[in-house]
Every structure is written in structure tokens, then in C-alpha cells.
Amino acid sequence: MKLAVVGGGSTYTPELIDGFARMRDTLPISELVLIDPAADRLELVGGLARRIFAKQGHDGRIVTTSDLDAGVAGADAVLLQLRVGGQAAREQDETWPLECGCVGQETTGAGGLAKALRTVPVVLDIAERVRRASPGAWIIDFTNPVGIVTRALLQAGHRAVGLCNVAIGLQRKFARLLDVAPADVHLDHVGLNHLTWETGVRLGGPDGTDMLPKLLAEHGDAIADDLRLPRPLLDRLGVVPSYYLRYFYAHDEVVRELRTKPSRAAEVAEMERRLLEMYGDPALDEKPDLLAKRGGAFYSEAAVDLAASLLGGGGSPVQVVNTWNKGTLPFLPDDAVVEVQARVGTDGAAPLAVPELDPLYAGLIADVTAYEDLALEAALRGGRDRVFKALLAHPLIGQYAYAEKLTDQLIAHNREHLAWA
């Protein structure tokens, strides 16, 4: 089995490699190709990847290359984890929106739109090249904003599924709190990428006993602290929102915080510098502890599980993924992309039924889906007016004066990545 990772020079990659090595019985890889234009980073990451495989007794071959077409040729699955513009572009995404009193973040609001505009054309070009080189390959997208990118891929007819690590992180957290195996925890996970709620936490499967009331009663303070939301809010809602909901539920508070501290991009850039130094140590043969602070916890387990199921191996039959709505949330178009539990197999992902949602959640999901429609249109067709409309539609912006100013700033800061600008 051959897998290719586009963006293989990412500092995330050793997390992925560690999962491939540990879970080789689930996903028996004979060849793994790490693809990245940044040759210096790629060699550091590739060297560590080979040492991790060797230490854990994995006999798969690891290849590094900057040649995308050669790297994906003959691949059974291609995982996308790229960042167009690097951390420098992320730094911009997280700063200029603050000038309008809007949250600066790389996956939502104006910064999230900027990332989508930079990313979608690049990903679609990569996907077309994958289709030519390996027509039957599955594309697993971990590139943010996952919902918009996955929709672009599916809309263009690619065999694609989107993946995020939020759900698996919560599953692992709840399993620890309940003192059970993670496989025994089934989440009633619903929403859009980075806009989700856990409306139930069931033991043993979709029809198991709901342990969410117990979790909130006995561990509500710890859960609230992790989310940086007040415990009384969780008690009133009776659900566990994704930590990304803080940008919506405490927007102004977040903006005040962001204005008084270094950006997350600056923190990550320094962390990446230190990680790459570590990766260059020929004695290092395991992922360093610092990598856990980089983000992407349990990303490798989720990626292995999804790839194994798509390729007919031993992956879990039900997983949280990003895929077509197809009536799952009846208030959304069928071709919207939702993040829900789905049955995953060689034919792709089929969402499980979701109980009727409270208007409190359905309304926000519908609003953000409308924004994502406009964002994808702007990414595919370009133009100042399309950017403006997407910003005006976003619930975190919504005022025409802000949308006007943010449109100009977005274009100014991203002109080199926008062919139409």
C-alpha cells in the first residue's frame, strides 16, 4: 500500500509517522512518500520519520520528494496537510482583522476567509494532478478550513473526505474521565468543521447509554476550563461545544485577549524553529514532547483509522468526518459539507442520522453554511464583490463598514496568492 503526504515537511508530520508506525497492522504501508517544496525542512522531517519507523520495527519505505506528480503516482491515498503562505500568512490572518474589532483566527472570520482564498485553488490543482497520476486514490483533507476545502474537492468530483482532530480529542478526553476505552465512546457530534457540539456521549455505540449528563455533573468544571467557557453556560446548554465556539460565544472577550498578547502564529513559528532543530538530531528517533503543544493531538490515530476504512482495511466502521450533507441536516442543502458521525468504507462516507437540532445550534450552522457558500464562490471565481459578500455574511462580521475595510485589507495582505488580484 502506498500513501503520499502533501505538506510532508510540516512539523506535524512526525505525529503522523508515529501513528503509522504504531498502527501498522491496521494500515500496512509499504511505501510512504513525503512531498514538500521546502527541501531543507523535508529532509529534516524525512530523516526523523525513517528513524521512527526503524525504532518501531516498521519495514515500510519512506521517500521524500519535491516532485508532486512523481510522489502521488500510484498512491492509494493522498493526505493533504499544506499551509499556503506558511506561518507568515497565518500571522497576517490573526492580526489585521483585530483592527476592526473582529477576531483574528486562521479558520474563522476574515482570517479564515483569507486562508480559504489562498488554499482552495492550490488544493484543486493538486487534486487534479492526483486524479491524473492515480485515478482511484482517495484524498484525505486535513488542510484548513477543512469544510470549505472538502466541499471544493467534492464539488469538483474528487474522491475526498475531510478530517479534523477535534472529535477524536474529545472522545479521548471523555474516555479518560469515564475510565473506559476510547473505542467504547460514541459521540453525538454534529455541525460544521470547527463549529460543532457534542449533544451526547454514548457508551458502546450510537444506541448506548448517554453519559453526557454524568460528565457535565461530575466534570463540568474541568470541561469548561478546557473550553475556556463558563461552567454555567455548559449547564444551561446541556451540550459540550467545540472550543472554536468560544470565538462566537465570547467574541469580544477573545478580541480583547488577542490584542494584548503575541499571536498564536508567532508562538507556533518559534515552536517550529525549535522542533526542526530537534528533528535534525540524528539520535532522535521518536516524536518529541514539544510536538504535543504544536496542535493536532490524536491526528495520527484519526488519519490511520480513516485511511484504513477507505482502503478496505481494519478501520472503525463509524467515524467523525467531513462529507456531503445529503439530508443529514434537513435545513441545509444536500451539497453542503457537514461534520458528523458517518459509516466509512471503500465507497466513502455515509452520514448517520442526526436527531432534530435545537434552533440555537441549527440557526448558527445555517448562517455559517451560507458564509461558506459565498467563501467558496469567492475562492473559485475571485473578485472584490464576492469577498465582500462572504465577509458581510459571516456571523462574526456582519456590518457593511467592517466588511468593506476587511475586504481591502484581505486583498492587500494576500495579493501575491490571489491570481485575480
XYZ file of C-alpha atoms in Angstrom:
421
model
C 0.000 0.000 0.000
C 1.349 3.411 -0.978
C 0.400 6.633 0.814
C 1.537 10.156 -0.028
C 1.512 13.202 2.251
C 1.409 16.597 0.555
C 2.940 19.014 3.020
C 5.205 16.252 4.297
C 7.754 18.809 5.518
C 5.311 20.049 8.163
C 6.408 19.834 11.779
C 3.123 17.911 12.276
C 4.422 15.013 10.204
C 6.262 13.073 12.962
C 2.917 12.803 14.784
C 1.511 11.157 11.668
C 4.578 8.937 11.257
C 4.325 7.776 14.861
C 0.726 6.698 14.251
C 1.612 4.894 11.034
C 4.389 3.038 12.873
C 2.284 2.073 15.904
C -0.796 1.098 13.880
C 0.937 -0.776 11.054
C -1.367 -3.790 11.438
C -4.380 -1.527 10.834
C -2.781 0.275 7.892
C 0.040 -1.803 6.337
C 2.027 0.793 4.398
C 4.761 -0.462 2.100
C 5.719 2.985 0.787
C 5.162 6.419 2.293
C 6.041 9.489 0.233
C 6.519 12.858 1.921
C 6.082 15.672 -0.605
C 7.051 19.282 0.049
C 8.714 22.118 -1.906
C 10.726 23.139 1.181
C 13.684 20.801 0.678
C 15.555 21.702 3.877
C 12.546 21.062 6.133
C 11.610 17.956 4.201
C 14.980 16.304 4.739
C 14.913 17.005 8.483
C 11.403 15.605 8.816
C 12.144 12.692 6.496
C 15.226 11.702 8.459
C 13.288 11.618 11.716
C 10.456 9.726 10.021
C 12.832 6.980 8.916
C 14.319 6.718 12.403
C 10.846 6.430 13.960
C 9.934 3.634 11.543
C 13.227 1.859 12.235
C 12.867 2.105 16.007
C 9.344 0.707 15.938
C 10.233 -2.073 13.521
C 8.204 -0.822 10.556
C 9.690 -2.109 7.298
C 7.892 0.405 5.064
C 9.956 2.601 2.741
C 9.885 6.379 3.316
C 10.614 8.572 0.291
C 10.992 12.369 0.267
C 10.491 14.463 -2.855
C 9.524 17.904 -4.100
C 8.063 16.364 -7.282
C 4.319 16.214 -6.658
C 3.420 14.237 -9.780
C 6.035 11.553 -9.134
C 5.207 11.447 -5.442
C 1.486 10.775 -5.871
C 1.836 8.379 -8.824
C 0.378 5.011 -7.893
C -0.752 6.187 -4.435
C -3.751 4.526 -2.828
C -4.443 7.591 -0.689
C -3.090 11.137 -0.560
C -3.239 13.153 2.657
C -3.253 16.949 2.322
C -1.764 18.990 5.180
C -0.427 22.086 3.444
C -0.345 25.731 4.516
C -0.244 28.184 1.610
C 1.859 31.169 2.639
C 3.243 29.427 5.721
C 3.232 30.872 9.214
C 3.860 34.365 7.805
C 0.436 34.336 6.138
C -1.109 32.936 9.304
C 0.420 35.806 11.287
C -1.395 38.229 8.992
C -4.688 36.310 9.264
C -4.522 36.619 13.042
C -3.675 40.327 13.224
C -5.293 42.634 10.656
C -8.921 41.637 11.490
C -8.314 42.921 15.030
C -8.100 46.460 13.657
C -11.856 46.288 13.062
C -12.565 44.690 16.425
C -13.103 41.321 14.725
C -11.469 38.089 15.824
C -8.183 37.247 14.138
C -8.078 33.487 13.590
C -6.883 31.226 10.804
C -10.049 29.190 10.262
C -12.957 31.514 11.006
C -13.895 35.130 10.398
C -11.876 37.269 7.987
C -8.647 35.363 8.587
C -10.373 32.081 7.822
C -11.689 33.521 4.567
C -8.203 34.683 3.617
C -6.875 31.171 4.203
C -9.677 29.673 2.111
C -8.968 32.053 -0.786
C -5.268 31.157 -0.739
C -5.822 27.440 -0.276
C -8.728 26.268 -2.435
C -7.108 26.928 -5.860
C -3.876 25.246 -4.772
C -5.664 22.189 -3.382
C -7.795 21.817 -6.508
C -4.679 21.920 -8.681
C -3.065 19.237 -6.515
C -6.221 17.118 -6.651
C -6.350 17.277 -10.445
C -2.755 16.094 -10.604
C -3.585 13.269 -8.196
C -6.512 12.293 -10.390
C -4.260 12.098 -13.446
C -1.493 10.168 -11.681
C -3.673 7.896 -9.504
C -7.315 7.973 -10.649
C -8.567 5.710 -7.870
C -6.771 7.378 -4.975
C -8.655 8.736 -2.001
C -7.840 12.279 -0.910
C -7.932 12.869 2.856
C -8.001 16.568 3.607
C -6.585 17.852 6.886
C -5.922 21.307 5.373
C -7.917 24.138 6.931
C -10.529 25.408 6.528
C -11.442 21.734 6.191
C -15.152 22.201 5.489
C -14.668 24.654 2.627
C -11.692 22.768 1.163
C -13.527 19.432 1.324
C -16.569 20.943 -0.357
C -14.369 22.305 -3.140
C -12.871 18.840 -3.650
C -16.209 17.026 -3.652
C -17.811 19.619 -5.898
C -15.010 19.027 -8.428
C -15.742 15.280 -8.393
C -12.775 14.092 -6.341
C -12.813 11.043 -4.056
C -12.325 13.083 -0.897
C -13.134 13.055 2.810
C -12.297 15.837 5.263
C -10.734 15.143 8.641
C -10.359 17.125 11.868
C -8.914 16.095 15.222
C -11.452 17.906 17.446
C -13.793 14.919 17.747
C -11.120 12.324 18.454
C -9.589 14.645 21.061
C -12.920 14.919 22.873
C -13.514 11.180 22.567
C -10.158 10.506 24.252
C -10.848 13.104 26.948
C -14.275 11.701 27.769
C -12.922 8.126 27.796
C -10.354 9.143 30.434
C -12.994 10.851 32.544
C -15.284 7.815 32.310
C -12.379 5.364 32.759
C -13.288 3.360 29.656
C -11.542 2.508 26.391
C -11.833 5.215 23.706
C -13.420 2.710 21.315
C -16.322 2.387 23.757
C -17.179 6.102 23.472
C -19.521 7.194 20.680
C -20.046 10.926 20.235
C -23.267 12.517 19.033
C -21.105 15.022 17.168
C -22.884 17.482 14.892
C -22.241 20.691 12.997
C -19.695 22.040 10.561
C -15.932 21.858 10.738
C -14.801 23.990 13.709
C -18.467 24.644 14.563
C -19.632 21.512 16.362
C -21.379 20.368 19.512
C -21.377 17.071 21.396
C -25.073 16.531 22.119
C -24.499 13.074 23.560
C -21.648 10.848 24.756
C -22.738 7.227 24.474
C -21.147 4.038 25.757
C -20.962 1.088 23.396
C -22.279 2.647 20.181
C -24.864 5.005 18.692
C -27.673 3.474 20.755
C -25.721 3.233 24.019
C -26.387 4.981 27.318
C -25.866 8.744 27.150
C -23.198 9.669 29.691
C -23.120 13.394 28.883
C -25.288 14.443 31.867
C -22.954 12.496 34.168
C -19.868 14.069 32.574
C -21.239 17.577 32.969
C -22.370 16.951 36.548
C -19.123 15.370 37.730
C -16.520 17.001 35.480
C -18.193 20.179 34.260
C -15.589 22.492 35.785
C -12.693 20.717 34.077
C -14.504 20.597 30.722
C -15.395 24.285 30.983
C -11.796 25.188 31.847
C -10.534 23.327 28.781
C -13.015 25.181 26.579
C -12.364 28.490 28.372
C -16.099 28.952 28.707
C -18.058 29.433 31.959
C -19.404 26.319 33.640
C -22.944 27.811 33.974
C -23.113 28.138 30.188
C -22.428 24.415 29.721
C -25.036 23.585 32.354
C -27.646 25.738 30.612
C -26.866 24.321 27.175
C -26.521 20.706 28.296
C -24.017 20.080 25.493
C -20.251 20.369 25.012
C -19.361 22.852 22.262
C -16.110 22.706 20.344
C -13.514 25.109 21.721
C -13.883 27.010 18.429
C -17.343 28.081 19.609
C -15.594 30.429 22.026
C -14.976 32.717 19.046
C -18.757 33.022 18.750
C -19.931 32.769 22.365
C -17.229 35.085 23.769
C -16.130 37.026 20.683
C -15.406 40.409 22.272
C -13.592 38.801 25.192
C -11.392 36.883 22.746
C -10.624 40.040 20.756
C -9.508 41.831 23.921
C -7.203 38.919 24.755
C -5.729 38.744 21.264
C -4.904 42.440 21.314
C -2.736 42.039 24.415
C -0.567 39.021 23.617
C 1.574 37.591 20.807
C -0.321 35.852 18.037
C -0.666 32.088 18.006
C 1.220 32.184 14.688
C 4.224 33.776 16.411
C 4.125 31.124 19.139
C 3.901 28.334 16.564
C 6.705 29.787 14.438
C 9.046 29.725 17.434
C 7.885 26.224 18.317
C 8.524 25.083 14.754
C 12.049 26.530 14.858
C 12.795 24.520 17.988
C 11.169 21.362 16.607
C 13.182 21.497 13.400
C 16.368 21.805 15.460
C 15.327 18.677 17.345
C 14.435 16.831 14.148
C 17.967 17.429 12.899
C 19.439 15.468 15.826
C 20.423 12.047 14.408
C 19.912 10.495 17.849
C 16.219 11.473 17.973
C 14.057 8.516 16.976
C 10.659 9.396 18.448
C 8.321 12.375 18.330
C 9.445 14.943 20.936
C 7.176 16.030 23.792
C 7.167 19.592 22.437
C 5.183 18.408 19.423
C 2.125 17.917 21.644
C 1.998 21.709 22.121
C 2.055 22.286 18.359
C -1.548 21.110 17.996
C -3.030 18.166 16.142
C -3.309 15.792 19.092
C -4.507 12.315 18.024
C -4.330 13.437 14.398
C -2.364 10.309 13.507
C -4.919 7.922 15.008
C -7.759 9.664 13.158
C -5.834 9.631 9.871
C -4.884 5.957 10.152
C -8.438 4.967 11.071
C -9.922 6.877 8.136
C -7.377 5.684 5.575
C -7.750 2.076 6.726
C -11.529 2.189 6.307
C -11.406 3.883 2.912
C -8.844 1.372 1.655
C -10.713 -1.671 2.928
C -8.625 -2.391 5.995
C -9.405 -2.596 9.669
C -10.556 0.943 10.409
C -13.518 1.740 12.631
C -16.851 1.405 10.805
C -18.134 4.718 12.245
C -16.000 7.860 12.372
C -16.445 11.634 12.546
C -15.632 13.084 9.140
C -16.457 15.971 6.832
C -18.629 14.899 3.900
C -21.751 15.727 1.888
C -24.809 16.590 3.971
C -27.224 14.546 1.826
C -30.221 15.380 4.003
C -28.478 14.704 7.311
C -29.268 18.235 8.464
C -32.531 18.926 6.611
C -32.226 22.694 6.935
C -29.038 22.649 4.815
C -28.595 21.911 1.094
C -27.660 18.346 0.255
C -24.329 19.540 -1.168
C -23.272 21.329 1.998
C -20.386 19.668 3.850
C -21.128 18.721 7.451
C -19.009 17.221 10.231
C -20.872 14.277 11.744
C -20.568 10.598 12.544
C -20.562 8.554 9.350
C -20.178 4.971 8.222
C -16.901 4.817 6.355
C -15.897 2.169 3.835
C -14.375 1.724 0.416
C -17.271 3.668 -1.136
C -16.653 6.683 1.086
C -18.565 8.201 3.988
C -22.322 7.941 4.598
C -23.550 10.194 7.438
C -25.586 8.674 10.234
C -28.988 10.122 11.059
C -28.939 13.097 13.425
C -31.847 13.938 15.769
C -33.585 17.258 15.165
C -31.335 20.081 16.318
C -32.270 22.863 18.681
C -32.702 26.156 16.744
C -29.903 27.601 18.889
C -27.445 25.379 17.005
C -29.290 24.933 13.708
C -29.501 28.689 13.209
C -25.767 29.253 13.602
C -24.968 26.244 11.404
C -27.228 27.629 8.676
C -25.637 31.082 8.915
C -22.093 29.752 8.675
C -23.049 27.411 5.819
C -24.322 30.437 3.876
C -20.995 32.155 4.522
C -19.129 29.022 3.357
C -21.172 29.016 0.119
C -20.066 32.582 -0.571
C -16.498 31.925 0.568
C -16.135 29.019 -1.859
C -17.580 31.122 -4.671
C -15.000 33.826 -3.901
C -12.191 31.251 -3.794
C -13.204 29.740 -7.132
C -14.089 32.895 -9.070
C -12.351 35.730 -7.248
C -13.398 39.354 -7.248
C -13.701 42.052 -4.610
C -17.504 41.915 -4.523
C -17.513 38.183 -3.801
C -15.038 38.667 -0.958
C -17.165 41.488 0.449
C -20.351 39.405 0.333
C -18.695 36.484 2.114
C -17.426 38.783 4.875
C -20.795 40.523 5.210
C -22.479 37.107 5.600
C -20.146 35.880 8.334
C -21.817 36.000 11.784
C -18.611 37.358 13.353
C -18.543 40.367 10.983
C -21.953 41.229 9.551
C -21.623 45.032 9.345
C -21.037 46.589 5.945
C -18.423 49.096 7.142
C -16.349 46.309 8.686
C -16.827 44.130 5.607
C -15.624 46.950 3.337
C -12.488 47.598 5.361
C -11.711 43.923 5.867
C -12.117 43.253 2.139
C -9.482 45.834 1.313
C -7.140 44.523 3.989
C -7.598 40.897 2.955
C -6.750 41.663 -0.654
C -3.789 43.868 0.289
C -2.275 41.232 2.568
C -2.858 38.315 0.165
C -2.341 39.819 -3.279
C 0.581 37.517 -4.109
C -1.648 34.471 -3.521
C -4.729 35.735 -5.410
C -4.378 35.406 -9.175
C -7.330 37.722 -9.821
C -5.986 40.495 -7.564
